[in-house]
Amino acid sequence: MKEVKILVVLLIAINQLSAQNSTQQKLLGKDKIEDIIASMTLEEKVNLLTGVGYPIELKTPTGDKPVSIAGIAGCTWAIPRLGIKSTILADGPAGLRINSHRENYPQSYYCTAFPTATALASTWNTPLVEKVGKAMGNEVLEYGCSVLLAPAINIHRNPLCGRNFEYYSEDPLIAGKMGAAIVRGLQSNGVGASVKHFAANNEESIRTFGNSVISQRALREIYLRGFEIVIKEAKPWTVMSSYNRLNGFYTSENKDLLTTVLRNEWGFEGIVMSDWGGGADAVAQMNAGNDLLMPGCTQREELLKALKNKTLDEKVIDRNLSRILSYILKTQQFKGYEYSNKPDLKAHSIVSYKAAIEGMVLLKNSNSALPFNKVKEVALFGKNSYHFITGGTGSGEVNYEHAVSLKEGLVKAGYRLSKSLENRYLQYIDSATASLTEKGQLQVADFMSEISLAKEKVIDFMPEMALSKEAIELQVKNSDIAIITIGRNAGEGRDRKESDFSLSDMEKNLIRTVSEAFHTAHKKVVVILNIGGVIETASWRDYPDAILLSWQTGQEGGNALVSILKGETSPSGKLASSFPLKYPDVPSAKSFHGVPLFNPQDIFYDEGIYVGYRYYDTFKVPTAYEFGYGLSYTTFQYSDITLSNKVFPDSIHVSVTVKNVGKLKGKEVAQLYLKAPNNEIEKPEQELKAFAKTKELKPGESERITFTLDARSLASFWSGISSWVAEKGNYEVRIGASSKDIRLKALFILPNNIVVEQLHQVLYPNKLIKELSCKNESR
């Protein structure tokens, strides 16, 4: 009996000790994630699944004093008792977007405005773009943020999309490779990227409810392919689901998209966050695998109610919480990094400058107008010659300290400008910003729908200043050359109007009148296009001697322009999106705005796979400037194409030699297009499969380039069997300086069909879609 009593006492003591241990506080980083989740209350779980909302008040990593990081997009909840710290999310496809000044803090917090995505894509230089990402990431790190909400991988389906400046290309290979480079650079700093907007967010005006109706093939080959490349090659920490519906379902509520495709097929291991306020059903978002709901203002009560009513399984939110906690563990906030608030902005400005130079595309250069020859006096026309557009509006804006205009860059380089002309433009700019409201904003409804703009953006949307023929002719005598800058801007929440795609009558008259006046005196005229997206050029391009597409190339755009104009650097940019002759030539022109016309709900992607050059080349539609096009100050010769095998085994190596046969140094972009058999399933005329940019080649110098084609490079998506299939037959390798300037060709054969990858039968369109076909041109 005594032994029994002793045993009972021992058991009680063990139980008490066990209970005491079980109540010891769990801490993230010391205990298992599943134990942390088990220690959380329902309210804490729901908080961590949603952002903190607004206003946002955070603490430093040490927690010793409150700091408001003004201008961030949002943040996650902290749960101090479990060692869970807040993480900070900030906008920034073209650079970190935070406020440059903070209340009660005297120092400034400026960020670098890098070239926009359209400009970066035009470099065709992924190592350079990775350096841009690395510089961006350093600013994210040193300003105390965790994730940059970038890059944006959506396709340039239509030139009127207001947010095209944030997107790279009409081609998914370019979009994917550039996006992967940015992610690698960003995340090398120990901060995260958020790849967005997943997926098929290709217009802005009805983005929060519009239903993108897309065939499975077009989805896989065009609109998902770029994301797939980024996920597999760069492993981003996060993905942001888009606002729109895709084939009937909000993307943030679509389990097939966020789990079956993104996680199961592509192997994504990070977290998915919603776009800010995206989706309609928080429970559906949780079930779909949209782990984090941002900004987190409205969904907490909905989730708590669903958990208590058992309409949401707690195991689902625990799964999502596990991903969020795994993400938090990687952040510098959790690791206690003491950020400096002093990134190396000077070094980053140099990176921005180099990227700006390589992103500019020379579209025309008649009579050797460029580079400058014996030019000292410049007549500078166009309001954006004095006010350079660094980037678009909305979440893609950057609060930089100073942007170099073309005027400033020319003066710095020692050129003299017409003072009388400069004064007229500066007076016009001042008058355009003089009618600000008490809130410091002006309503502008000229090129776009009515929008509210801060003072520094007003001039971008004002009409060009009128100049009489006499006023223009007065500039000829005392000037060696004329430069005209044409500007365009756009941004989040609104699409461009068709009238914005074309130059206004005033802009065309300016180009025509200046050209006629200067040509009469045997002097040259250069047009600079300071734009974020594709515009019409065919109606006026014959007037000037040269056209230089500067894009929106960030804060160093003015200096980069001058470097090219004066011949310090030869232009090496190539178009990553085609310039059509006119807007009706765009394959999505009729369907872009959606149906029904006056209350659009559905956007039918009835052009299918025929986007951009895939359409223009296949249907023999002429363009103003084709995909991949761009001139240089020197000339390149292509030669000696070799294939590692004439019969496809599992991969083929294609080698070519590029030689500078001109008189100036320069870089060239070699592009590999593939023409596939068109027997069992129709194909575009050709598709870009690889590209490479040479080093800077001196006159007479050459470089040997080798490309690799694997089975996936040969494959098309067969939706009937939900597989990537390489079709047997003859394949033609085409090496060119653009999609139409093909220099070399070679053939290989694939003896038998190859099923490269079998995938899930998902994402079927919810409405009938009649796609364009090269075998039957009717829609």
XYZ file of N, CA, C and O in Angstrom, residues 147-283:
548
model
N 9.597 43.264 -47.687
C 9.234 42.777 -49.014
C 8.952 43.950 -49.930
O 8.265 44.903 -49.539
N 9.474 43.885 -51.142
C 9.136 44.842 -52.188
C 8.060 44.213 -53.058
O 8.214 43.090 -53.542
N 6.968 44.951 -53.240
C 5.845 44.429 -54.022
C 6.159 44.573 -55.513
O 5.617 45.401 -56.220
N 7.037 43.735 -55.965
C 7.554 43.754 -57.334
C 8.336 42.455 -57.526
O 8.736 41.815 -56.543
N 8.535 42.036 -58.785
C 8.186 42.698 -60.052
C 6.787 42.319 -60.524
O 6.166 41.398 -59.998
N 6.324 43.045 -61.552
C 5.025 42.777 -62.168
C 5.255 42.067 -63.498
O 5.951 42.585 -64.358
N 4.644 40.910 -63.686
C 4.982 40.024 -64.809
C 3.875 39.990 -65.868
O 3.929 39.206 -66.805
N 2.865 40.812 -65.713
C 1.751 40.758 -66.659
C 2.187 41.150 -68.070
O 3.122 41.914 -68.266
N 1.472 40.618 -69.047
C 1.841 40.746 -70.449
C 1.286 42.045 -71.049
O 0.189 42.487 -70.707
N 2.042 42.643 -71.972
C 1.557 43.782 -72.756
C 0.567 43.263 -73.797
O 0.897 43.126 -74.973
N -0.632 42.950 -73.352
C -1.642 42.456 -74.293
C -2.128 43.564 -75.210
O -2.397 43.346 -76.385
N -2.245 44.767 -74.659
C -2.802 45.897 -75.398
C -2.080 47.165 -74.973
O -1.828 47.356 -73.776
N -1.728 48.046 -75.910
C -0.960 49.241 -75.541
C -1.712 50.236 -74.671
O -1.097 51.147 -74.119
N -3.033 50.096 -74.526
C -3.798 51.055 -73.726
C -3.818 50.725 -72.239
O -4.311 51.523 -71.442
N -3.298 49.594 -71.854
C -3.280 49.270 -70.424
C -2.502 50.338 -69.667
O -1.341 50.619 -69.967
N -3.148 50.936 -68.680
C -2.531 52.049 -67.957
C -1.286 51.673 -67.194
O -0.482 52.535 -66.838
N -1.129 50.399 -66.929
C -0.026 49.964 -66.091
C 1.078 49.248 -66.871
O 1.940 48.592 -66.288
N 1.062 49.386 -68.182
C 2.081 48.710 -68.986
C 3.494 49.117 -68.617
O 4.441 48.358 -68.806
N 3.668 50.338 -68.104
C 5.022 50.777 -67.741
C 5.612 49.891 -66.650
O 6.836 49.782 -66.512
N 4.762 49.241 -65.854
C 5.225 48.349 -64.797
C 5.518 46.947 -65.324
O 6.120 46.139 -64.614
N 5.056 46.646 -66.529
C 5.188 45.314 -67.100
C 6.284 45.317 -68.157
O 6.612 46.347 -68.728
N 6.820 44.156 -68.465
C 8.022 44.088 -69.274
C 7.772 43.998 -70.780
O 8.427 44.684 -71.555
N 6.858 43.135 -71.190
C 6.880 42.780 -72.601
C 5.576 42.132 -73.050
O 4.753 41.719 -72.232
N 5.415 42.034 -74.368
C 4.338 41.238 -74.959
C 4.715 39.765 -75.022
O 3.883 38.919 -75.350
N 5.966 39.449 -74.713
C 6.469 38.088 -74.813
C 6.747 37.514 -73.422
O 7.445 38.130 -72.620
N 6.227 36.303 -73.127
C 6.405 35.755 -71.780
C 7.832 35.357 -71.442
O 8.205 35.371 -70.263
N 8.650 35.011 -72.445
C 10.040 34.677 -72.150
C 10.785 35.904 -71.633
O 11.500 35.828 -70.621
N 10.614 37.037 -72.319
C 11.248 38.279 -71.854
C 10.735 38.644 -70.465
O 11.516 38.969 -69.553
N 9.416 38.611 -70.286
C 8.832 38.970 -68.991
C 9.378 38.075 -67.886
O 9.749 38.550 -66.798
N 9.434 36.768 -68.151
C 9.906 35.838 -67.140
C 11.376 36.001 -66.813
O 11.779 36.002 -65.644
N 12.210 36.149 -67.836
C 13.652 36.271 -67.607
C 13.999 37.575 -66.898
O 14.865 37.611 -66.012
N 13.336 38.683 -67.299
C 13.597 39.963 -66.634
C 13.093 39.934 -65.189
O 13.757 40.417 -64.269
N 11.895 39.370 -64.999
C 11.354 39.277 -63.649
C 12.220 38.417 -62.745
O 12.455 38.757 -61.578
N 12.710 37.297 -63.273
C 13.584 36.426 -62.478
C 14.872 37.145 -62.090
O 15.384 36.979 -60.974
N 15.408 37.955 -63.008
C 16.633 38.708 -62.705
C 16.400 39.708 -61.572
O 17.225 39.835 -60.659
N 15.271 40.414 -61.633
C 14.946 41.363 -60.565
C 14.813 40.641 -59.225
O 15.338 41.079 -58.193
N 14.113 39.498 -59.219
C 13.905 38.758 -57.967
C 15.231 38.276 -57.391
O 15.489 38.407 -56.189
N 16.087 37.731 -58.236
C 17.392 37.267 -57.738
C 18.171 38.419 -57.117
O 18.781 38.276 -56.047
N 18.173 39.566 -57.799
C 18.906 40.706 -57.267
C 18.328 41.205 -55.961
O 19.056 41.452 -54.986
N 17.021 41.349 -55.920
C 16.347 41.806 -54.703
C 16.670 40.902 -53.526
O 17.101 41.351 -52.459
N 16.431 39.599 -53.726
C 16.491 38.678 -52.607
C 17.916 38.340 -52.179
O 18.118 37.748 -51.120
N 18.908 38.763 -52.966
C 20.291 38.587 -52.532
C 20.607 39.440 -51.312
O 21.622 39.225 -50.649
N 19.727 40.407 -51.004
C 19.899 41.264 -49.832
C 19.237 40.699 -48.578
O 19.274 41.332 -47.519
N 18.594 39.545 -48.696
C 17.885 39.009 -47.543
C 16.520 39.642 -47.351
O 15.969 39.603 -46.240
N 15.983 40.240 -48.406
C 14.618 40.757 -48.389
C 13.830 40.021 -49.474
O 14.408 39.353 -50.334
N 12.514 40.146 -49.434
C 11.690 39.363 -50.324
C 11.115 40.150 -51.479
O 10.950 41.367 -51.417
N 10.796 39.422 -52.559
C 10.063 39.978 -53.691
C 8.639 39.450 -53.648
O 8.369 38.383 -53.101
N 7.722 40.204 -54.219
C 6.345 39.746 -54.374
C 5.984 39.839 -55.852
O 5.756 40.929 -56.384
N 5.951 38.707 -56.507
C 5.698 38.659 -57.943
C 4.199 38.861 -58.181
O 3.366 38.166 -57.606
N 3.866 39.822 -59.039
C 2.464 40.190 -59.216
C 2.184 40.468 -60.697
O 3.110 40.473 -61.506
N 0.947 40.641 -61.086
C -0.317 40.391 -60.415
C -0.833 39.091 -60.973
O -1.153 39.012 -62.164
N -0.910 38.050 -60.182
C -1.148 36.676 -60.599
C -2.646 36.388 -60.626
O -3.253 36.235 -59.595
N -3.273 36.351 -61.784
C -2.716 36.377 -63.140
C -3.747 37.006 -64.066
O -4.911 37.193 -63.690
N -3.293 37.316 -65.304
C -4.147 37.860 -66.370
C -4.778 39.193 -65.983
O -5.921 39.470 -66.327
N -4.022 40.018 -65.280
C -4.450 41.389 -64.943
C -3.857 42.302 -66.015
O -2.801 42.885 -65.835
N -4.556 42.423 -67.146
C -3.998 43.128 -68.300
C -4.731 44.400 -68.658
O -4.529 44.958 -69.736
N -5.620 44.853 -67.782
C -6.253 46.160 -67.933
C -6.578 46.681 -66.537
O -6.612 45.923 -65.568
N -6.792 48.000 -66.443
C -6.953 48.641 -65.142
C -8.381 49.110 -64.843
O -8.812 49.098 -63.709
N -9.111 49.531 -65.850
C -10.372 50.240 -65.617
C -11.412 49.398 -64.891
O -12.185 49.916 -64.087
N -11.461 48.090 -65.166
C -12.415 47.227 -64.468
C -11.683 46.086 -63.763
O -12.189 44.972 -63.629
N -10.506 46.378 -63.279
C -9.649 45.326 -62.741
C -10.228 44.644 -61.506
O -9.927 43.489 -61.227
N -11.056 45.343 -60.727
C -11.532 44.776 -59.471
C -12.698 43.815 -59.637
O -13.056 43.120 -58.691
N -13.291 43.778 -60.825
C -14.403 42.852 -61.031
C -14.421 42.218 -62.411
O -15.184 41.280 -62.654
N -13.622 42.703 -63.340
C -13.623 42.171 -64.692
C -13.215 40.705 -64.731
O -12.338 40.261 -63.982
N -13.861 39.957 -65.614
C -13.610 38.533 -65.765
C -12.816 38.287 -67.043
O -13.335 38.455 -68.146
N -11.550 37.905 -66.902
C -10.713 37.590 -68.050
C -11.033 36.180 -68.518
O -10.788 35.207 -67.797
N -11.612 36.079 -69.709
C -12.005 34.779 -70.261
C -10.931 34.342 -71.251
O -10.780 34.936 -72.324
N -10.175 33.307 -70.898
C -8.979 32.927 -71.640
C -8.950 31.417 -71.812
O -9.219 30.667 -70.868
N -8.580 30.973 -72.981
C -8.446 29.537 -73.213
C -7.291 28.984 -72.392
O -6.363 29.698 -72.006
N -7.355 27.673 -72.132
C -6.286 27.046 -71.362
C -4.940 27.177 -72.071
O -3.911 27.396 -71.419
N -4.928 27.062 -73.381
C -3.660 27.151 -74.108
C -3.064 28.543 -74.016
O -1.874 28.702 -73.735
N -3.889 29.570 -74.269
C -3.382 30.934 -74.189
C -2.911 31.254 -72.776
O -1.893 31.942 -72.582
N -3.624 30.765 -71.777
C -3.192 30.968 -70.394
C -1.812 30.377 -70.166
O -0.907 31.050 -69.645
N -1.664 29.122 -70.537
C -0.408 28.418 -70.256
C 0.756 28.989 -71.062
O 1.866 29.139 -70.534
N 0.534 29.304 -72.327
C 1.636 29.718 -73.199
C 1.990 31.193 -73.070
O 3.148 31.565 -73.241
N 0.991 32.036 -72.779
C 1.229 33.488 -72.776
C 1.163 34.081 -71.366
O 2.116 34.708 -70.906
N 0.056 33.885 -70.659
C -0.203 34.666 -69.452
C 0.317 34.042 -68.162
O 0.531 34.751 -67.185
N 0.552 32.732 -68.147
C 1.145 32.093 -66.972
C 2.632 31.809 -67.146
O 3.356 31.660 -66.163
N 3.097 31.738 -68.378
C 4.465 31.288 -68.648
C 5.515 32.176 -67.978
O 6.489 31.667 -67.401
N 5.350 33.484 -68.039
C 6.319 34.376 -67.407
C 6.399 34.149 -65.902
O 7.493 34.119 -65.323
N 5.246 33.983 -65.260
C 5.231 33.698 -63.825
C 5.931 32.376 -63.533
O 6.693 32.266 -62.563
N 5.663 31.382 -64.369
C 6.289 30.069 -64.183
C 7.812 30.180 -64.218
O 8.512 29.581 -63.384
N 8.330 30.940 -65.158
C 9.786 31.119 -65.258
C 10.339 31.745 -63.986
O 11.356 31.287 -63.433
N 9.680 32.782 -63.492
C 10.166 33.467 -62.286
C 10.132 32.531 -61.077
O 11.086 32.464 -60.296
N 9.026 31.811 -60.922
C 8.893 30.908 -59.768
C 9.987 29.857 -59.787
O 10.651 29.595 -58.772
N 10.210 29.247 -60.931
C 11.159 28.136 -61.013
C 12.613 28.591 -60.990
O 13.478 27.895 -60.451
N 12.903 29.758 -61.557
C 14.299 30.191 -61.668
C 14.764 31.073 -60.514
O 15.960 31.140 -60.242
N 13.839 31.772 -59.845
C 14.262 32.757 -58.840
C 13.699 32.508 -57.451
O 14.148 33.117 -56.492
N 12.694 31.648 -57.322
C 12.116 31.282 -56.030
C 11.750 32.505 -55.173
O 12.297 32.710 -54.082
N 10.822 33.320 -55.628
C 10.417 34.494 -54.845
C 9.775 34.096 -53.520
O 9.162 33.035 -53.407
N 9.919 34.968 -52.533
C 9.328 34.713 -51.227
C 7.799 34.742 -51.288
O 7.143 33.991 -50.601
N 7.271 35.662 -52.095
C 5.821 35.832 -52.114
C 5.312 36.026 -53.533
O 6.049 36.429 -54.429
N 4.025 35.739 -53.703
C 3.290 36.023 -54.934
C 2.049 36.803 -54.555
O 1.409 36.510 -53.540
N 1.710 37.812 -55.349
C 0.499 38.590 -55.102
C -0.577 38.194 -56.109
O -0.364 38.288 -57.315
N -1.703 37.729 -55.605
C -2.824 37.439 -56.498
C -3.417 38.751 -56.996
O -3.307 39.789 -56.356
N -4.064 38.684 -58.153
C -4.550 39.897 -58.800
C -5.988 40.216 -58.384
O -6.653 39.421 -57.722
N -6.470 41.381 -58.802
C -7.835 41.793 -58.489
C -8.881 41.038 -59.311
O -9.978 40.763 -58.842
N -8.561 40.764 -60.540
C -9.565 40.355 -61.517
C -10.069 38.930 -61.284
O -9.491 38.138 -60.550
N -11.162 38.635 -61.967
C -11.623 37.255 -62.074
C -10.902 36.611 -63.263
O -10.583 37.272 -64.241
N -10.701 35.329 -63.174
C -10.103 34.560 -64.259
C -11.004 33.369 -64.538
O -11.187 32.495 -63.670
N -11.585 33.363 -65.735
C -12.512 32.290 -66.113
C -13.568 32.041 -65.035
O -13.879 30.901 -64.677
N -14.101 33.159 -64.519
C -15.244 33.090 -63.625
C -14.963 33.285 -62.156
O -15.873 33.601 -61.388
N -13.723 33.081 -61.708
C -13.414 33.146 -60.288
C -12.377 34.233 -60.009
O -11.422 34.395 -60.775
N -12.553 34.939 -58.890
C -11.487 35.845 -58.463
C -10.203 35.037 -58.299
O -10.210 33.933 -57.741
N -9.102 35.573 -58.768
C -7.845 34.823 -58.697
C -7.467 34.498 -57.256
O -6.905 33.439 -56.978
N -7.774 35.386 -56.328
C -7.422 35.153 -54.925
C -8.306 34.087 -54.281
O -8.039 33.658 -53.164
N -9.373 33.657 -54.988
C -10.281 32.627 -54.485
C -10.196 31.362 -55.330
O -11.033 30.466 -55.191
N -9.194 31.269 -56.182
C -9.108 30.207 -57.170
C -8.062 29.174 -56.749
O -6.856 29.362 -56.940
N -8.533 28.061 -56.191
C -7.621 27.024 -55.712
C -6.840 26.379 -56.848
O -5.670 26.020 -56.686
N -7.466 26.238 -58.003
C -6.758 25.667 -59.151
C -5.541 26.504 -59.514
O -4.481 25.967 -59.857
N -5.686 27.814 -59.424
C -4.589 28.710 -59.781
C -3.535 28.759 -58.687
O -2.333 28.609 -58.956
N -3.965 28.974 -57.440
C -3.027 29.253 -56.350
C -2.421 27.995 -55.727
O -1.358 28.073 -55.114
N -3.103 26.893 -55.851
C -2.585 25.661 -55.250
C -2.188 24.639 -56.312
O -1.035 24.207 -56.367
N -3.126 24.284 -57.190
C -2.826 23.239 -58.175
C -1.685 23.654 -59.100
O -0.713 22.915 -59.286
N -1.801 24.847 -59.693
C -0.779 25.295 -60.638
C 0.446 25.836 -59.907
O 1.577 25.361 -60.108
N 0.242 26.835 -59.064
C 1.366 27.552 -58.450
C 2.197 26.658 -57.536
O 3.431 26.631 -57.626
N 1.541 25.907 -56.678
C 2.286 25.111 -55.689
C 2.569 23.688 -56.187
O 3.717 23.238 -56.161
N 1.526 23.002 -56.635
C 1.712 21.590 -56.982
C 2.485 21.394 -58.275
O 3.336 20.498 -58.373
N 2.207 22.219 -59.285
C 2.898 22.052 -60.569
C 4.231 22.779 -60.615
O 5.213 22.246 -61.150
N 4.277 23.975 -60.074
C 5.504 24.777 -60.193
C 6.416 24.679 -58.979
O 7.568 25.121 -59.041
N 5.921 24.165 -57.861
C 6.758 24.000 -56.684
C 6.956 25.247 -55.847
O 7.932 25.334 -55.083
N 6.044 26.206 -55.928
C 6.177 27.429 -55.130
C 6.031 27.105 -53.649
O 5.118 26.382 -53.239
N 6.923 27.654 -52.821
C 6.937 27.347 -51.389
C 6.710 28.567 -50.502
O 6.736 28.447 -49.276
N 6.494 29.730 -51.105
C 6.337 30.935 -50.303
C 4.885 31.199 -49.933
O 4.050 30.301 -49.885
N 4.579 32.468 -49.646
C 3.217 32.842 -49.294
C 2.569 33.569 -50.467
O 3.241 34.205 -51.281
N 1.252 33.447 -50.540
C 0.461 34.213 -51.485
C -0.280 35.280 -50.701
O -0.927 34.976 -49.690
N -0.176 36.516 -51.140
C -0.943 37.605 -50.534
C -1.903 38.164 -51.569
O -1.649 38.086 -52.776
N -3.004 38.709 -51.090
C -3.949 39.346 -52.002
C -3.449 40.720 -52.386
O -2.664 41.333 -51.654
N -3.911 41.207 -53.545
C -3.748 42.629 -53.807
C -4.634 43.375 -52.823
O -5.560 42.813 -52.233
N -4.410 44.643 -52.644
C -5.010 45.403 -51.549
C -6.535 45.512 -51.733
O -7.019 46.210 -52.613
N -7.273 44.763 -50.899
C -8.720 44.743 -50.992
C -9.247 43.798 -52.046
O -10.446 43.821 -52.356
N -8.388 42.943 -52.586
C -8.796 42.051 -53.665
C -9.680 40.914 -53.183
O -9.596 40.472 -52.034
N -10.535 40.427 -54.075
C -11.415 39.311 -53.776
C -12.673 39.742 -53.038
O -12.833 40.908 -52.659
N -13.584 38.785 -52.845
C -14.868 39.104 -52.213
C -15.198 38.182 -51.052
O -16.037 38.523 -50.225
N -14.555 37.025 -50.961
C -14.917 36.003 -49.978
C -13.652 35.542 -49.264
O -12.854 34.790 -49.815
N -13.484 35.978 -48.026
C -12.265 35.670 -47.281
C -12.119 34.177 -47.031
O -11.001 33.642 -47.022
N -13.232 33.485 -46.816
C -13.183 32.044 -46.584
C -12.688 31.333 -47.845
O -11.832 30.444 -47.786
